Amino acid sequence: MRMSLALRVIPLFLGVVLLTGCGEWRAARYNRSHGAYSLDEVLASTEGLAQVTSEWKVSVDYSAAKLPSASSLAGFPIGNGEVFAYTGLHYPLGVVENILGPTYQKVPGTFGQLVPVVYLGVDPAMWEKQEMTWVRPGGLIRTVSTAADGLTLTTYDFALPQNRALVRIMELSNTGRKRSLGPVSLVHGLTALDPEIVDGEARLTAGNFGMACGYLDSRTTVLDEVSLPFDPAKADRSSLLRFPDTSCGLRCPLGKLGPGQSVTKLFYMVFTDPQDDGNATRQALSRGPQLLVDTL
């Protein structure tokens, strides 16, 4: 008896889905045991990270019928004399843009923007509130984003001293007490044209310079399309970042987060030129969240 085309395609499709699911599960398991840290230990080792400013702070409530215009946002600069970027200029808070490195001089081309999103399964977690503020001693930027059921993302952005790198420490937590959340993934949307994915990191070029970005010691996948974590209809055009059709996302699967669980990952932007391939800078990143203490 001959099998119809539909009956032959269905098992093949299910096999692809199962293989994809297994790949995501293996990546999540690896990412929870490699390059994953406890931010609590770092926070306990220094009082500096608690010294946030009240003078330079932006708060957003996404339940509002209309989000504040661009004049209500603030540009938070990150830099160390060789690498530079702004964040806080567009929704969602945490977009990294105006990226320069390994020199402050403008060059042909652009590294685009990096847009942080947390995914719950195949959909983005929709932020309910965000708050961005300075951490006083070391010029770090802290952003706290909260979604339903206690899902919370806390990020610290800073330039790595004496290195050509911008660093983002990301702690994803389930602060709820009722149920597990997930599977969760950290995602950075890339608006630059044609990023090259090599060894799990995205590599971009602008003139003779390059930028490699990724999650330290992690296995990643690529999303063909990234969605914003809020309703863009609520934002005016001046404050809304728009994804080009060519945008994609670098995704770090982390599996499920049980009640009270958290996981911390390091996202990096390493800058290169024809004389510097960035490998020495990547080695300097191995200290993980302890780099926060070094920066203060």
Short mmCIF file of C-alpha atoms in Angstrom, two decimals:
data_model
loop_
_atom_site.label_atom_id
_atom_site.label_comp_id
_atom_site.label_asym_id
_atom_site.label_seq_id
_atom_site.Cartn_x
_atom_site.Cartn_y
_atom_site.Cartn_z
CA MET A 1 0.00 0.00 0.00
CA ARG A 2 1.40 3.38 -0.98
CA MET A 3 1.70 6.05 1.68
CA SER A 4 0.30 9.45 0.74
CA LEU A 5 2.60 12.48 0.59
CA ALA A 6 0.85 14.04 3.60
CA LEU A 7 1.40 10.92 5.70
CA ARG A 8 5.05 10.85 4.74
CA VAL A 9 5.57 14.56 5.49
CA ILE A 10 3.96 14.48 8.95
CA PRO A 11 6.48 12.08 10.53
CA LEU A 12 9.32 14.06 8.94
CA PHE A 13 7.93 17.31 10.36
CA LEU A 14 7.49 15.79 13.81
CA GLY A 15 11.06 14.49 13.67
CA VAL A 16 12.39 17.96 12.88
CA VAL A 17 10.36 19.44 15.75
CA LEU A 18 11.66 16.80 18.18
CA LEU A 19 15.25 17.33 17.08
CA THR A 20 14.86 21.09 17.47
CA GLY A 21 13.37 20.64 20.92
CA CYS A 22 16.20 18.31 21.97
CA GLY A 23 18.73 20.82 20.69
CA GLU A 24 17.16 23.63 22.71
CA TRP A 25 17.04 21.40 25.81
CA ARG A 26 20.70 20.43 25.47
CA ALA A 27 21.71 24.07 24.93
CA ALA A 28 19.72 25.17 27.99
CA ARG A 29 21.27 22.44 30.12
CA TYR A 30 24.75 23.48 29.00
CA ASN A 31 24.03 27.18 29.54
CA ARG A 32 22.83 26.59 33.09
CA SER A 33 26.05 24.74 33.98
CA HIS A 34 28.59 26.83 32.01
CA GLY A 35 29.10 30.57 32.15
CA ALA A 36 26.27 30.83 34.71
CA TYR A 37 26.84 32.69 37.95
CA SER A 38 25.26 33.71 41.23
CA LEU A 39 24.91 37.46 41.31
CA ASP A 40 23.97 37.31 45.00
CA GLU A 41 27.57 36.42 45.89
CA VAL A 42 28.87 39.44 44.00
CA LEU A 43 26.28 41.77 45.52
CA ALA A 44 27.21 40.54 48.98
CA SER A 45 30.89 41.31 48.39
CA THR A 46 30.42 45.03 47.78
CA GLU A 47 28.07 47.79 48.89
CA GLY A 48 28.78 49.82 45.77
CA LEU A 49 26.14 48.18 43.60
CA ALA A 50 23.41 49.33 45.99
CA GLN A 51 24.35 53.01 45.62
CA VAL A 52 21.96 53.94 42.83
CA THR A 53 21.19 57.56 42.07
CA SER A 54 17.80 59.20 42.36
CA GLU A 55 18.85 62.21 40.27
CA TRP A 56 19.31 60.30 36.99
CA LYS A 57 16.60 57.70 36.72
CA VAL A 58 14.00 56.74 34.11
CA SER A 59 10.90 54.69 34.97
CA VAL A 60 8.35 53.29 32.52
CA ASP A 61 4.92 51.81 33.25
CA TYR A 62 3.81 49.89 30.15
CA SER A 63 0.22 49.62 31.40
CA ALA A 64 -0.26 53.32 30.57
CA ALA A 65 -2.45 54.12 27.58
CA LYS A 66 0.41 56.13 26.08
CA LEU A 67 4.13 55.92 26.82
CA PRO A 68 6.11 59.10 27.57
CA SER A 69 7.70 60.75 24.55
CA ALA A 70 11.42 60.73 23.75
CA SER A 71 11.91 63.95 25.75
CA SER A 72 11.09 61.96 28.91
CA LEU A 73 13.84 59.43 28.22
CA ALA A 74 17.55 59.92 28.96
CA GLY A 75 20.75 58.91 27.27
CA PHE A 76 23.00 56.89 29.58
CA PRO A 77 26.56 56.80 28.13
CA ILE A 78 28.91 53.83 28.55
CA GLY A 79 32.59 54.12 27.65
CA ASN A 80 36.22 53.92 28.65
CA GLY A 81 38.08 56.03 26.08
CA GLU A 82 38.24 53.30 23.42
CA VAL A 83 34.69 51.91 23.24
CA PHE A 84 31.43 53.77 23.66
CA ALA A 85 27.65 53.40 23.43
CA TYR A 86 24.41 54.92 24.67
CA THR A 87 21.42 53.21 26.23
CA GLY A 88 18.07 54.57 27.40
CA LEU A 89 17.22 56.53 24.26
CA HIS A 90 14.45 54.21 22.97
CA TYR A 91 11.90 51.72 24.21
CA PRO A 92 12.44 49.15 25.53
CA LEU A 93 14.97 50.48 28.04
CA GLY A 94 18.26 48.68 27.59
CA VAL A 95 18.70 49.11 23.84
CA VAL A 96 22.42 49.60 23.11
CA GLU A 97 23.02 52.07 20.28
CA ASN A 98 25.41 54.69 18.88
CA ILE A 99 28.07 52.02 19.30
CA LEU A 100 31.68 53.06 18.65
CA GLY A 101 34.87 51.04 18.98
CA PRO A 102 37.74 50.37 19.12
CA THR A 103 37.98 54.13 18.52
CA TYR A 104 35.65 57.06 19.16
CA GLN A 105 36.17 58.22 15.58
CA LYS A 106 33.28 57.65 13.21
CA VAL A 107 33.93 55.07 10.50
CA PRO A 108 32.01 53.89 7.41
CA GLY A 109 29.18 51.57 8.34
CA THR A 110 27.49 50.93 11.67
CA PHE A 111 27.18 48.22 14.27
CA GLY A 112 23.45 48.95 14.52
CA GLN A 113 21.52 48.49 17.75
CA LEU A 114 21.29 45.60 20.22
CA VAL A 115 17.83 45.05 21.69
CA PRO A 116 17.46 42.88 24.83
CA VAL A 117 14.36 40.68 24.98
CA VAL A 118 13.39 37.74 27.20
CA TYR A 119 11.46 34.97 25.51
CA LEU A 120 8.98 32.65 27.18
CA GLY A 121 8.79 29.75 24.77
CA VAL A 122 8.24 31.26 21.31
CA ASP A 123 6.90 34.63 22.49
CA PRO A 124 8.56 37.63 24.13
CA ALA A 125 7.84 38.32 27.78
CA MET A 126 5.90 41.59 27.80
CA TRP A 127 7.36 44.10 30.23
CA GLU A 128 5.02 45.65 32.75
CA LYS A 129 7.57 48.08 34.22
CA GLN A 130 11.17 49.12 33.63
CA GLU A 131 13.55 51.32 35.61
CA MET A 132 17.01 52.49 34.52
CA THR A 133 19.43 54.31 36.83
CA TRP A 134 23.10 55.03 37.49
CA VAL A 135 25.05 53.06 40.06
CA ARG A 136 26.97 55.87 41.69
CA PRO A 137 30.60 54.77 42.26
CA GLY A 138 31.66 53.26 38.94
CA GLY A 139 29.42 54.66 36.23
CA LEU A 140 27.49 51.41 35.85
CA ILE A 141 23.94 51.43 34.52
CA ARG A 142 21.34 49.23 36.20
CA THR A 143 18.07 48.34 34.46
CA VAL A 144 15.30 46.36 36.15
CA SER A 145 12.52 44.97 33.94
CA THR A 146 9.50 43.12 35.33
CA ALA A 147 6.83 41.04 33.62
CA ALA A 148 3.87 38.98 34.80
CA ASP A 149 4.18 36.14 37.34
CA GLY A 150 7.36 37.56 38.86
CA LEU A 151 9.69 37.30 35.85
CA THR A 152 12.42 39.90 36.43
CA LEU A 153 15.48 40.83 34.39
CA THR A 154 18.20 42.90 36.11
CA THR A 155 21.07 44.10 33.93
CA TYR A 156 24.28 45.98 34.68
CA ASP A 157 25.98 47.72 31.75
CA PHE A 158 29.55 49.00 31.84
CA ALA A 159 32.76 49.36 29.85
CA LEU A 160 35.50 46.93 30.85
CA PRO A 161 38.42 49.01 32.17
CA GLN A 162 41.58 48.89 30.05
CA ASN A 163 39.88 46.59 27.53
CA ARG A 164 38.01 47.05 24.27
CA ALA A 165 34.73 45.66 25.52
CA LEU A 166 31.27 46.66 26.65
CA VAL A 167 29.79 44.21 29.14
CA ARG A 168 26.23 43.43 30.20
CA ILE A 169 25.61 41.28 33.28
CA MET A 170 22.08 39.81 33.05
CA GLU A 171 20.27 38.19 35.97
CA LEU A 172 16.98 36.53 35.03
CA SER A 173 14.81 35.64 38.03
CA ASN A 174 11.50 34.02 38.84
CA THR A 175 10.50 36.00 41.93
CA GLY A 176 7.10 34.35 42.04
CA ARG A 177 6.18 31.60 44.49
CA LYS A 178 3.53 29.66 42.57
CA ARG A 179 4.93 28.03 39.45
CA SER A 180 7.86 27.52 37.12
CA LEU A 181 8.28 29.87 34.18
CA GLY A 182 9.58 28.98 30.78
CA PRO A 183 11.34 27.69 28.95
CA VAL A 184 13.05 31.08 29.06
CA SER A 185 15.70 32.51 26.75
CA LEU A 186 17.81 35.65 26.75
CA VAL A 187 17.76 37.27 23.32
CA HIS A 188 19.52 40.25 21.78
CA GLY A 189 17.99 41.52 18.58
CA LEU A 190 20.54 42.71 16.00
CA THR A 191 19.56 45.52 13.64
CA ALA A 192 22.85 45.59 11.69
CA LEU A 193 22.91 44.10 8.21
CA ASP A 194 24.19 40.56 7.62
CA PRO A 195 25.77 39.59 10.95
CA GLU A 196 28.06 36.57 10.65
CA ILE A 197 27.45 33.85 13.24
CA VAL A 198 30.73 32.16 14.21
CA ASP A 199 31.18 29.82 17.20
CA GLY A 200 27.94 31.01 18.77
CA GLU A 201 28.68 34.73 18.61
CA ALA A 202 27.56 37.41 16.15
CA ARG A 203 30.32 39.25 14.29
CA LEU A 204 29.69 42.65 12.72
CA THR A 205 31.92 44.95 10.68
CA ALA A 206 32.09 48.72 10.21
CA GLY A 207 34.90 49.86 7.97
CA ASN A 208 38.13 48.17 9.13
CA PHE A 209 36.75 47.55 12.59
CA GLY A 210 34.73 44.69 13.99
CA MET A 211 32.49 43.86 16.92
CA ALA A 212 31.89 40.34 18.23
CA CYS A 213 28.99 39.91 20.64
CA GLY A 214 27.63 36.91 22.46
CA TYR A 215 26.92 35.18 25.76
CA LEU A 216 30.08 34.06 27.54
CA ASP A 217 30.69 30.28 27.40
CA SER A 218 27.16 29.59 26.11
CA ARG A 219 25.47 27.75 23.28
CA THR A 220 23.25 29.98 21.20
CA THR A 221 20.72 29.77 18.40
CA VAL A 222 19.53 32.39 15.91
CA LEU A 223 16.01 33.80 15.75
CA ASP A 224 14.99 34.85 12.26
CA GLU A 225 12.65 37.49 13.68
CA VAL A 226 12.57 39.30 17.03
CA SER A 227 9.47 40.93 18.52
CA LEU A 228 9.49 43.90 20.90
CA PRO A 229 8.53 43.21 24.55
CA PHE A 230 5.74 45.84 24.69
CA ASP A 231 2.93 47.21 22.56
CA PRO A 232 4.64 49.53 20.05
CA ALA A 233 1.33 51.29 19.34
CA LYS A 234 1.71 53.02 22.71
CA ALA A 235 4.98 54.76 21.78
CA ASP A 236 5.44 57.75 19.52
CA ARG A 237 7.79 57.49 16.55
CA SER A 238 10.61 59.44 18.20
CA SER A 239 10.93 56.96 21.08
CA LEU A 240 10.22 53.74 19.19
CA LEU A 241 13.02 51.58 17.84
CA ARG A 242 11.98 49.92 14.61
CA PHE A 243 13.42 46.60 13.52
CA PRO A 244 14.50 46.41 9.87
CA ASP A 245 13.21 43.42 7.92
CA THR A 246 16.75 42.03 8.01
CA SER A 247 16.88 41.91 11.82
CA CYS A 248 17.65 38.67 13.61
CA GLY A 249 18.30 37.66 17.20
CA LEU A 250 21.04 35.85 19.11
CA ARG A 251 19.32 33.56 21.59
CA CYS A 252 20.64 31.92 24.77
CA PRO A 253 18.22 29.16 25.92
CA LEU A 254 18.04 28.67 29.71
CA GLY A 255 15.20 26.20 30.28
CA LYS A 256 12.66 26.64 33.05
CA LEU A 257 13.00 28.80 36.14
CA GLY A 258 11.36 27.42 39.26
CA PRO A 259 9.88 29.67 41.96
CA GLY A 260 12.69 31.70 43.51
CA GLN A 261 15.28 30.55 40.97
CA SER A 262 17.58 32.86 39.04
CA VAL A 263 20.42 32.56 36.54
CA THR A 264 23.05 35.14 35.62
CA LYS A 265 24.80 35.35 32.25
CA LEU A 266 27.38 37.70 30.78
CA PHE A 267 26.74 39.30 27.39
CA TYR A 268 29.74 40.94 25.75
CA MET A 269 30.60 43.29 22.90
CA VAL A 270 34.29 42.89 22.01
CA PHE A 271 35.81 45.29 19.48
CA THR A 272 38.52 44.33 17.00
CA ASP A 273 40.76 45.81 14.32
CA PRO A 274 43.26 44.31 11.86
CA GLN A 275 45.92 44.14 14.61
CA ASP A 276 43.68 42.90 17.44
CA ASP A 277 41.41 39.86 17.04
CA GLY A 278 39.86 40.36 20.49
CA ASN A 279 41.01 37.05 21.99
CA ALA A 280 42.92 38.71 24.84
CA THR A 281 39.81 40.70 25.70
CA ARG A 282 37.69 37.55 25.67
CA GLN A 283 40.12 36.03 28.18
CA ALA A 284 39.62 39.04 30.46
CA LEU A 285 35.87 38.35 30.50
CA SER A 286 36.35 35.01 32.26
CA ARG A 287 35.95 36.67 35.68
CA GLY A 288 32.23 36.97 34.96
CA PRO A 289 30.14 39.14 37.33
CA GLN A 290 33.24 39.71 39.47
CA LEU A 291 34.08 42.29 36.81
CA LEU A 292 31.39 44.46 38.42
CA VAL A 293 33.49 44.70 41.58
CA ASP A 294 36.60 45.50 39.52
CA THR A 295 34.75 48.39 37.89
CA LEU A 296 33.61 50.07 41.10
#
